[in-house]
PDB file of C-alpha atoms in Angstrom:
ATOM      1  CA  UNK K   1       1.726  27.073  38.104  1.00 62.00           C
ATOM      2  CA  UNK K   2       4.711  25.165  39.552  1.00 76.00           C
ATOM      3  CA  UNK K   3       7.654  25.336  37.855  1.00 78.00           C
ATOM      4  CA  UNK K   4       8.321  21.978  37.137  1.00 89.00           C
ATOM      5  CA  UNK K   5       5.111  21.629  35.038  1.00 93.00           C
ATOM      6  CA  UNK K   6       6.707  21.994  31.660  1.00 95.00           C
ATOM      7  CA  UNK K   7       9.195  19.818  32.756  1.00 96.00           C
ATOM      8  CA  UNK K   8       7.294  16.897  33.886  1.00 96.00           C
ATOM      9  CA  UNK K   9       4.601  17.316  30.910  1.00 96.00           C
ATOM     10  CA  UNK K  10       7.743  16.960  28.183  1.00 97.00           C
ATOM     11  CA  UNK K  11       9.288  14.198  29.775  1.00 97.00           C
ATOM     12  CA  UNK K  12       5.422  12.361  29.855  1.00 97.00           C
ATOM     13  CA  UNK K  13       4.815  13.190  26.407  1.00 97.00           C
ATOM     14  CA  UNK K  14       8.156  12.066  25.220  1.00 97.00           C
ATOM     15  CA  UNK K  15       7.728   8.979  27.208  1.00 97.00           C
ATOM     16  CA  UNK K  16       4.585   8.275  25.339  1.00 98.00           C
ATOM     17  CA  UNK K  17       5.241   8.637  22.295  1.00 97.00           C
ATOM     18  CA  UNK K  18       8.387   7.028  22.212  1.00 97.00           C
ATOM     19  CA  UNK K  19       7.042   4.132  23.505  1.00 97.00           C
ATOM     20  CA  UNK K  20       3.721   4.479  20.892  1.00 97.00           C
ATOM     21  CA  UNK K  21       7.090   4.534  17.922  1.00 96.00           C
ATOM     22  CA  UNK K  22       8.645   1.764  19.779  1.00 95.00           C
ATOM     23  CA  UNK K  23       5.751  -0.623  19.074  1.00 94.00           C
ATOM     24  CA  UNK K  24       4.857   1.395  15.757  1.00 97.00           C
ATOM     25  CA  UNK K  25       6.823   1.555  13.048  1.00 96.00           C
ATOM     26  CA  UNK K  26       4.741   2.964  10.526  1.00 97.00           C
ATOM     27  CA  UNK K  27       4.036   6.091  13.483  1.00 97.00           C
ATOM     28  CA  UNK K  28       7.816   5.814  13.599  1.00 96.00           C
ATOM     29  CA  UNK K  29       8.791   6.216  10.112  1.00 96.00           C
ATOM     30  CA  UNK K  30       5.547   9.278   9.874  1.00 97.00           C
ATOM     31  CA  UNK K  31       7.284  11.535  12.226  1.00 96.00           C
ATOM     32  CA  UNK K  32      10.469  10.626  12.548  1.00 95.00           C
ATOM     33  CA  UNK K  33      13.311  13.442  11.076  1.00 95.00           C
ATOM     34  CA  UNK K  34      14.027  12.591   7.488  1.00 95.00           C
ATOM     35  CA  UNK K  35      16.071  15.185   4.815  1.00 96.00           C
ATOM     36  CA  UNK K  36      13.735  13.798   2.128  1.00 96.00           C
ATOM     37  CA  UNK K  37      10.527  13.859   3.802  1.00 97.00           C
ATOM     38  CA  UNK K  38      11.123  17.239   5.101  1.00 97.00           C
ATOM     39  CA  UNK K  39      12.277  19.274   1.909  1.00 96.00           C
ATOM     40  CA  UNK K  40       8.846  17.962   0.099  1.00 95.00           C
ATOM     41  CA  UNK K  41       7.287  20.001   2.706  1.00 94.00           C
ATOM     42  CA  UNK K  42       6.472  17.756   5.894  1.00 96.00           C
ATOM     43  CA  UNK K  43       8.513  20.254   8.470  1.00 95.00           C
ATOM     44  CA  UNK K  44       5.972  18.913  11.285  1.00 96.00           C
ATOM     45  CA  UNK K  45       9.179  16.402  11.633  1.00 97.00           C
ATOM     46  CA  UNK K  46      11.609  19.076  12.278  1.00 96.00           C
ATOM     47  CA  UNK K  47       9.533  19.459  15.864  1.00 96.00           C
ATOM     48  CA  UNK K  48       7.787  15.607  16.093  1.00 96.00           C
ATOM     49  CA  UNK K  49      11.129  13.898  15.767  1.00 95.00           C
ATOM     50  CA  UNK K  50      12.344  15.446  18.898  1.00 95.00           C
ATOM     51  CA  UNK K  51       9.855  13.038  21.157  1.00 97.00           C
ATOM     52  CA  UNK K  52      10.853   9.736  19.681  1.00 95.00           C
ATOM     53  CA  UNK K  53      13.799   7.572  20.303  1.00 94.00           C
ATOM     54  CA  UNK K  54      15.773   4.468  19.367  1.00 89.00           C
ATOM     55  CA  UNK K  55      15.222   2.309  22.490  1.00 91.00           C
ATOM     56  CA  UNK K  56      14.865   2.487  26.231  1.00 94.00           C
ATOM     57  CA  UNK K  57      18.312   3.965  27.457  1.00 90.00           C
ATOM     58  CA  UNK K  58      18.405   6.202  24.688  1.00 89.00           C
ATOM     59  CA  UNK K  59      15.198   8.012  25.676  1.00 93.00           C
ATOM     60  CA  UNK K  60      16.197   7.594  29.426  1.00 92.00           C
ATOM     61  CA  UNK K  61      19.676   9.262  28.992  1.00 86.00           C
ATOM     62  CA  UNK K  62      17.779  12.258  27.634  1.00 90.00           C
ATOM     63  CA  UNK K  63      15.181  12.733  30.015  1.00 94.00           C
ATOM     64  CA  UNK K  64      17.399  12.268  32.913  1.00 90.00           C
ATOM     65  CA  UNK K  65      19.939  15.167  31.347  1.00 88.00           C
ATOM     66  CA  UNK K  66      16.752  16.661  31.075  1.00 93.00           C
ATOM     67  CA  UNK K  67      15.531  16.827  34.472  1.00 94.00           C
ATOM     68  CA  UNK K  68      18.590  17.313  36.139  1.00 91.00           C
ATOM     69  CA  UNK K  69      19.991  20.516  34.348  1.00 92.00           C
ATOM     70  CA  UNK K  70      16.291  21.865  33.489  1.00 95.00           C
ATOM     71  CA  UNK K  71      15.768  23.207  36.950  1.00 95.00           C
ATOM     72  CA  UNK K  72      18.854  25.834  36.982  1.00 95.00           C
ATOM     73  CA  UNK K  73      16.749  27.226  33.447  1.00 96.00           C
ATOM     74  CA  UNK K  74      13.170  27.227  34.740  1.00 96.00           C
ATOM     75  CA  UNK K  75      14.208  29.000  38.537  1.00 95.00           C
ATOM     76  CA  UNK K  76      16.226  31.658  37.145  1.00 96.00           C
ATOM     77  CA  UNK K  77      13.635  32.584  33.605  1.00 96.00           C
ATOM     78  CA  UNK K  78      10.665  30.932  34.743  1.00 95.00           C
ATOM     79  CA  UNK K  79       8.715  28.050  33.051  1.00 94.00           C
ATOM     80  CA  UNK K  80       7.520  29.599  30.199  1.00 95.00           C
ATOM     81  CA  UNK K  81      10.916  30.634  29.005  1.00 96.00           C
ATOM     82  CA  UNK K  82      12.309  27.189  29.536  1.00 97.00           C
ATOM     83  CA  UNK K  83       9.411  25.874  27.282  1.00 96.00           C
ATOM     84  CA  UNK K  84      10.738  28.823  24.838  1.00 96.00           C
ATOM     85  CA  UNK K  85      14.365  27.588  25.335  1.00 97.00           C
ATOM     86  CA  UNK K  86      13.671  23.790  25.018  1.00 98.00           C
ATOM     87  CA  UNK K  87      11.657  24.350  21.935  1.00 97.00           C
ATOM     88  CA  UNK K  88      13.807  26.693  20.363  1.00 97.00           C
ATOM     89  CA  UNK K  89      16.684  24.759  20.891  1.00 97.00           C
ATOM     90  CA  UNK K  90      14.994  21.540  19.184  1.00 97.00           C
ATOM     91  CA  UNK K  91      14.294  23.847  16.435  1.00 96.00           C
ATOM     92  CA  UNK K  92      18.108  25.466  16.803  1.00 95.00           C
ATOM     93  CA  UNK K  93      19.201  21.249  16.276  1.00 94.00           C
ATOM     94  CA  UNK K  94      16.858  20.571  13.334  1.00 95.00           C
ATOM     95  CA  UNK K  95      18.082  23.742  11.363  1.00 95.00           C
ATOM     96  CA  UNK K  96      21.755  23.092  11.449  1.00 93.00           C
ATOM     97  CA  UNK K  97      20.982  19.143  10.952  1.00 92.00           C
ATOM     98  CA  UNK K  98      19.070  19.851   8.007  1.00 94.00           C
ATOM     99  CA  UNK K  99      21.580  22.559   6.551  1.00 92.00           C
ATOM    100  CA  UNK K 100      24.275  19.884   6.944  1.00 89.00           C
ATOM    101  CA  UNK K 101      22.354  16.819   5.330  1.00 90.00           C
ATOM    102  CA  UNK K 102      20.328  18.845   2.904  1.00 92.00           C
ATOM    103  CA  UNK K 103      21.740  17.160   0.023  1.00 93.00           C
ATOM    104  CA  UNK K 104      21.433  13.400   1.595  1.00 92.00           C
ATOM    105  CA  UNK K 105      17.767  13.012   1.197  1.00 95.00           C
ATOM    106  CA  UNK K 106      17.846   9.739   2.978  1.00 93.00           C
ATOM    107  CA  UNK K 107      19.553  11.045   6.035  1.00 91.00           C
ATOM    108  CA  UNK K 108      17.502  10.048   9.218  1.00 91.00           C
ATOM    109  CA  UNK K 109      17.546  10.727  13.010  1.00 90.00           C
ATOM    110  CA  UNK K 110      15.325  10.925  16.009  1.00 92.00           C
ATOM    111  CA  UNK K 111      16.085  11.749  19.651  1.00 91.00           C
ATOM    112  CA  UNK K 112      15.419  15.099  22.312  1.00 93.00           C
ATOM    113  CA  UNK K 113      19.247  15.571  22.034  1.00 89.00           C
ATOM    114  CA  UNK K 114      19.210  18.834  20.413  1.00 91.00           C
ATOM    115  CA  UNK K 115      16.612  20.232  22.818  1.00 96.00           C
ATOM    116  CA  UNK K 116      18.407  18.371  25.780  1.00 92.00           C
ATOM    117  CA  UNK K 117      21.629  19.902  25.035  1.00 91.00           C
ATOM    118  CA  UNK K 118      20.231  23.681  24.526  1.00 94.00           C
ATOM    119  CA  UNK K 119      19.118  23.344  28.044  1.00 95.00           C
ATOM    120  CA  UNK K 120      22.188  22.134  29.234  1.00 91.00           C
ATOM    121  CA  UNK K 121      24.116  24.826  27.711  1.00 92.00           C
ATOM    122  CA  UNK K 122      21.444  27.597  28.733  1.00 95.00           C
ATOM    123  CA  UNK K 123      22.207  26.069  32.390  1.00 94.00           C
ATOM    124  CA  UNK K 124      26.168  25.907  31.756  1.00 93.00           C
ATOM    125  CA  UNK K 125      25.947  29.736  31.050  1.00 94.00           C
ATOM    126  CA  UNK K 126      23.853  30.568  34.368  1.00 95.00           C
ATOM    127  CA  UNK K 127      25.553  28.479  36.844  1.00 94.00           C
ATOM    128  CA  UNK K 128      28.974  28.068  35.098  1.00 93.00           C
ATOM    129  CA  UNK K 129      30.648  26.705  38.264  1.00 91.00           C
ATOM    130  CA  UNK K 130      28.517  24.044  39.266  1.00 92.00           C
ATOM    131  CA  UNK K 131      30.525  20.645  39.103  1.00 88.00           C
ATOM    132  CA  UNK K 132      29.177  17.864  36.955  1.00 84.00           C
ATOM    133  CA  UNK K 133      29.846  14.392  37.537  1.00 79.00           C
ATOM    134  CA  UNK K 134      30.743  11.671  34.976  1.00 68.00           C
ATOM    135  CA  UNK K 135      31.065   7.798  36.224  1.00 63.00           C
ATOM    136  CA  UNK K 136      34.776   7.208  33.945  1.00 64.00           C
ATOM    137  CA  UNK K 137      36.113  10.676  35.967  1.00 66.00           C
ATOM    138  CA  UNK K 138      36.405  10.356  39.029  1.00 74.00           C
ATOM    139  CA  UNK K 139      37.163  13.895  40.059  1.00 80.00           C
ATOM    140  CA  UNK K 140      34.390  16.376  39.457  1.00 85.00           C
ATOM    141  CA  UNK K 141      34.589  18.792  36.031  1.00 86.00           C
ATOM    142  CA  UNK K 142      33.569  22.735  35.748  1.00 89.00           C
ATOM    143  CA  UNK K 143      30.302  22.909  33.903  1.00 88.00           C
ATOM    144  CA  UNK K 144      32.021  25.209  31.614  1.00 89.00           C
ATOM    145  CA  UNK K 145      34.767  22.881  30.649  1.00 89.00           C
ATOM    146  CA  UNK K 146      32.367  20.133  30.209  1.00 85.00           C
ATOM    147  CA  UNK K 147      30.567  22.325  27.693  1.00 86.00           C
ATOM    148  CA  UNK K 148      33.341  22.963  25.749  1.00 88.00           C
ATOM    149  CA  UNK K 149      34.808  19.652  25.582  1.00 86.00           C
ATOM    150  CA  UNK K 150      30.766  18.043  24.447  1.00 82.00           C
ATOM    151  CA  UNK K 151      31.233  20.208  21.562  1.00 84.00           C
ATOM    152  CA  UNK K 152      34.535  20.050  20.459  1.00 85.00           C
ATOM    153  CA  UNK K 153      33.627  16.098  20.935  1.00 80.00           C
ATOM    154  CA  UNK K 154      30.364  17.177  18.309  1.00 80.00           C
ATOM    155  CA  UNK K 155      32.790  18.412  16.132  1.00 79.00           C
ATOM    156  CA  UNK K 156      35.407  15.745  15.758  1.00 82.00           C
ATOM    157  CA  UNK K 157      31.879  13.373  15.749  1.00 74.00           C
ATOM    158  CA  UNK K 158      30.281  15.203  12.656  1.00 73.00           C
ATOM    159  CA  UNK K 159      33.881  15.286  10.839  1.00 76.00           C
ATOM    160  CA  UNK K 160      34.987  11.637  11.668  1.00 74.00           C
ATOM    161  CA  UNK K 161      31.326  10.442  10.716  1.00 68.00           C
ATOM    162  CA  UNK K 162      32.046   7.143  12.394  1.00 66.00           C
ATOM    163  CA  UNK K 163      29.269   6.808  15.312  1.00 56.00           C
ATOM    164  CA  UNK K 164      25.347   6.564  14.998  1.00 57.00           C
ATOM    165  CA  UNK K 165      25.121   9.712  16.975  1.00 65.00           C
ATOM    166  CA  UNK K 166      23.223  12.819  16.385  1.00 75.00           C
ATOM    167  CA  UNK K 167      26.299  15.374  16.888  1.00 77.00           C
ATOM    168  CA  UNK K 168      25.287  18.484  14.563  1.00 85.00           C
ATOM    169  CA  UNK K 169      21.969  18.563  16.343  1.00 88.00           C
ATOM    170  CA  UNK K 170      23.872  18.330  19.773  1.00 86.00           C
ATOM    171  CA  UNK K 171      25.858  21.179  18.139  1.00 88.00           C
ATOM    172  CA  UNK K 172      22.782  23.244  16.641  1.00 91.00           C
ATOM    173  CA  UNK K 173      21.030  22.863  20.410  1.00 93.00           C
ATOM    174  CA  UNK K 174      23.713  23.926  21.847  1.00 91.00           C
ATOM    175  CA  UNK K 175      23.666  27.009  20.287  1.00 93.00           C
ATOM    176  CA  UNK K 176      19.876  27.947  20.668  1.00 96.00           C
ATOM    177  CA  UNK K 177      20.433  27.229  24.219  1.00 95.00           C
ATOM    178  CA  UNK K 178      23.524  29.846  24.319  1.00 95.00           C
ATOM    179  CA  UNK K 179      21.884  32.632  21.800  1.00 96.00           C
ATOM    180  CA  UNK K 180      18.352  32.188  23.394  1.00 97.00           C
ATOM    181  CA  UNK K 181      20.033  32.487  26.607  1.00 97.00           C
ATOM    182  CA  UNK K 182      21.942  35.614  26.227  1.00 96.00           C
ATOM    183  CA  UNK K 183      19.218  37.532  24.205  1.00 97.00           C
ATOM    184  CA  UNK K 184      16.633  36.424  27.614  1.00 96.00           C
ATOM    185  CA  UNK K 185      19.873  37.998  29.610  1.00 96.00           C
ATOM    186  CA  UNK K 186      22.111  40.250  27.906  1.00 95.00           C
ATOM    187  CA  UNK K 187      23.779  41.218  31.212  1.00 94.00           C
ATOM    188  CA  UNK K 188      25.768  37.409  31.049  1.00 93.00           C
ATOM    189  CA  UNK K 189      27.663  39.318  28.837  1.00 93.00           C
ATOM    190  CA  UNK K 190      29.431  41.969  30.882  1.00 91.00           C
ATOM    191  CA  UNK K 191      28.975  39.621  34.029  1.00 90.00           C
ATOM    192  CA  UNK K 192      30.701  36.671  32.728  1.00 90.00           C
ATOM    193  CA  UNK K 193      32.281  37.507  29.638  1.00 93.00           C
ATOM    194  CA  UNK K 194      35.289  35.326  29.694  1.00 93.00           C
ATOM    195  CA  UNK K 195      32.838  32.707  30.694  1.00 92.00           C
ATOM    196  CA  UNK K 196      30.839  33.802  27.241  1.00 94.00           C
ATOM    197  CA  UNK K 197      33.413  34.172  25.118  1.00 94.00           C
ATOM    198  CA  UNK K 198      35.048  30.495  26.133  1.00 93.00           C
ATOM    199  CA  UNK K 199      31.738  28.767  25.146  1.00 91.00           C
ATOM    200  CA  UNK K 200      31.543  30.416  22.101  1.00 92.00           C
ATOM    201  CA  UNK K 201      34.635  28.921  21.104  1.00 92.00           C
ATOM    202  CA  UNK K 202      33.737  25.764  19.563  1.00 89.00           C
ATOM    203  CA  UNK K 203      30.532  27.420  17.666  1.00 87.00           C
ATOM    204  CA  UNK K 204      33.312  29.869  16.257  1.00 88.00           C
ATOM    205  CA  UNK K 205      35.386  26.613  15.028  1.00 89.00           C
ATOM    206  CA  UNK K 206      32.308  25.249  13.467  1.00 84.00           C
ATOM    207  CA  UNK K 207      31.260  28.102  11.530  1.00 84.00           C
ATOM    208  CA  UNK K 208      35.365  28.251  10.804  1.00 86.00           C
ATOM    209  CA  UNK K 209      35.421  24.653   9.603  1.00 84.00           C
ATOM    210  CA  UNK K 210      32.353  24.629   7.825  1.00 78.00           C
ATOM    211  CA  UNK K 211      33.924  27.908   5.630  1.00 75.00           C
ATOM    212  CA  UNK K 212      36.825  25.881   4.875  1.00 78.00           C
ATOM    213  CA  UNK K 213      34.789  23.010   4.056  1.00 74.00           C
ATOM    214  CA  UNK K 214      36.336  20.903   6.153  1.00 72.00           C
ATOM    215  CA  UNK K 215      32.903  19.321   7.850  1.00 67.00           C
TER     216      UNK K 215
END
């Protein structure tokens, strides 16, 4: 089996069935994540709300995050690991989202970001060099730096509360894509460990914050 299959087969089923919520808002509303919904015992959402999205750009940021930072995870596990990864780290996004909003039973969200992001982090921890390009810098940014500063940025999002955006399932993602990644390959550790220990920075500040109650 190629490689890419996974790959190809999320971003087709996410396609379709975003557009199937786009045009269907009762099928939206079904599977969609919601706090309420899923503490009467409907935890099919924890996994279905990971294929729908808000509009258009918002599914096509995703899958294009996706597909560029997917391939550094499925040639260096395989693509049954990567399916492991991507739906472990959707699952890693919807735990931490849910332990966050447990008590706001109308809290709502949708979107592959979690997932996304666990693969992105997997693929910041295997190739920590690699430069990564964003169109308001125009110089290009470590991988590893760029993984710190997304969730530091998921921090001061889920604190300041003042955006739309999904950050404590960017933040739970990105974990399941770093503990996922270093139980698969232990050896990171001793290979990179300064590389290790910097991206477990932020997820230290989290848990540090979230003691204090300050999140």
């Amino acid at each position: 089996m190629d490689n890419s299959f996974f790959l190809l087969l999320i971003i087709g089923l996410t396609a379709l069935i975003s557009f199937k919520g786009f045009n269907d808002i009762a099928f939206f509303r079904k599977y969609e994540f919601h706090v309420g919904s899923i503490r009467a015992g409907e935890q099919i959402r924890m996994f279905s709300s990971g294929f729908l999205h808000a509009d258009i750009s918002h599914l096509a940021f995703n899958m294009i995050s996706l597909y560029f930072f997917a391939p550094i995870v499925y040639n260096y596990f395989g693509s049954w690991t990567f399916l492991t990864f991507y739906f472990g780290s959707l699952l890693f996004g919807s735990m931490l989202t849910l332990l966050f909003h447990k008590n706001d039973y109308n809290y709502r969200a949708i979107g592959a970001s979690g997932a996304v992001t666990g693969i992105i982090y997997a693929a910041i921890l295997l190739n920590p060099y690699m430069s990564i390009y964003m169109f308001f810098i125009p110089i290009p940014i470590p991988a590893y730096l760029f993984g710190i500063g997304y969730l530091f940025y998921s921090i001061y999002g889920m604190k300041s509360k003042n955006d739309t955006i999904g950050h404590t399932a960017h933040f739970g993602g990105a974990i399941g894509g770093y503990v996922l990644t270093l139980l698969k390959n232990p050896a990171l550790i001793t290979h990179n460990i300064w590389i290790v220990l910097l991206l477990a920075l932020p997820i230290l500040i989290l848990f540090i914050l979230t003691k204090q109650g300050k999140l």
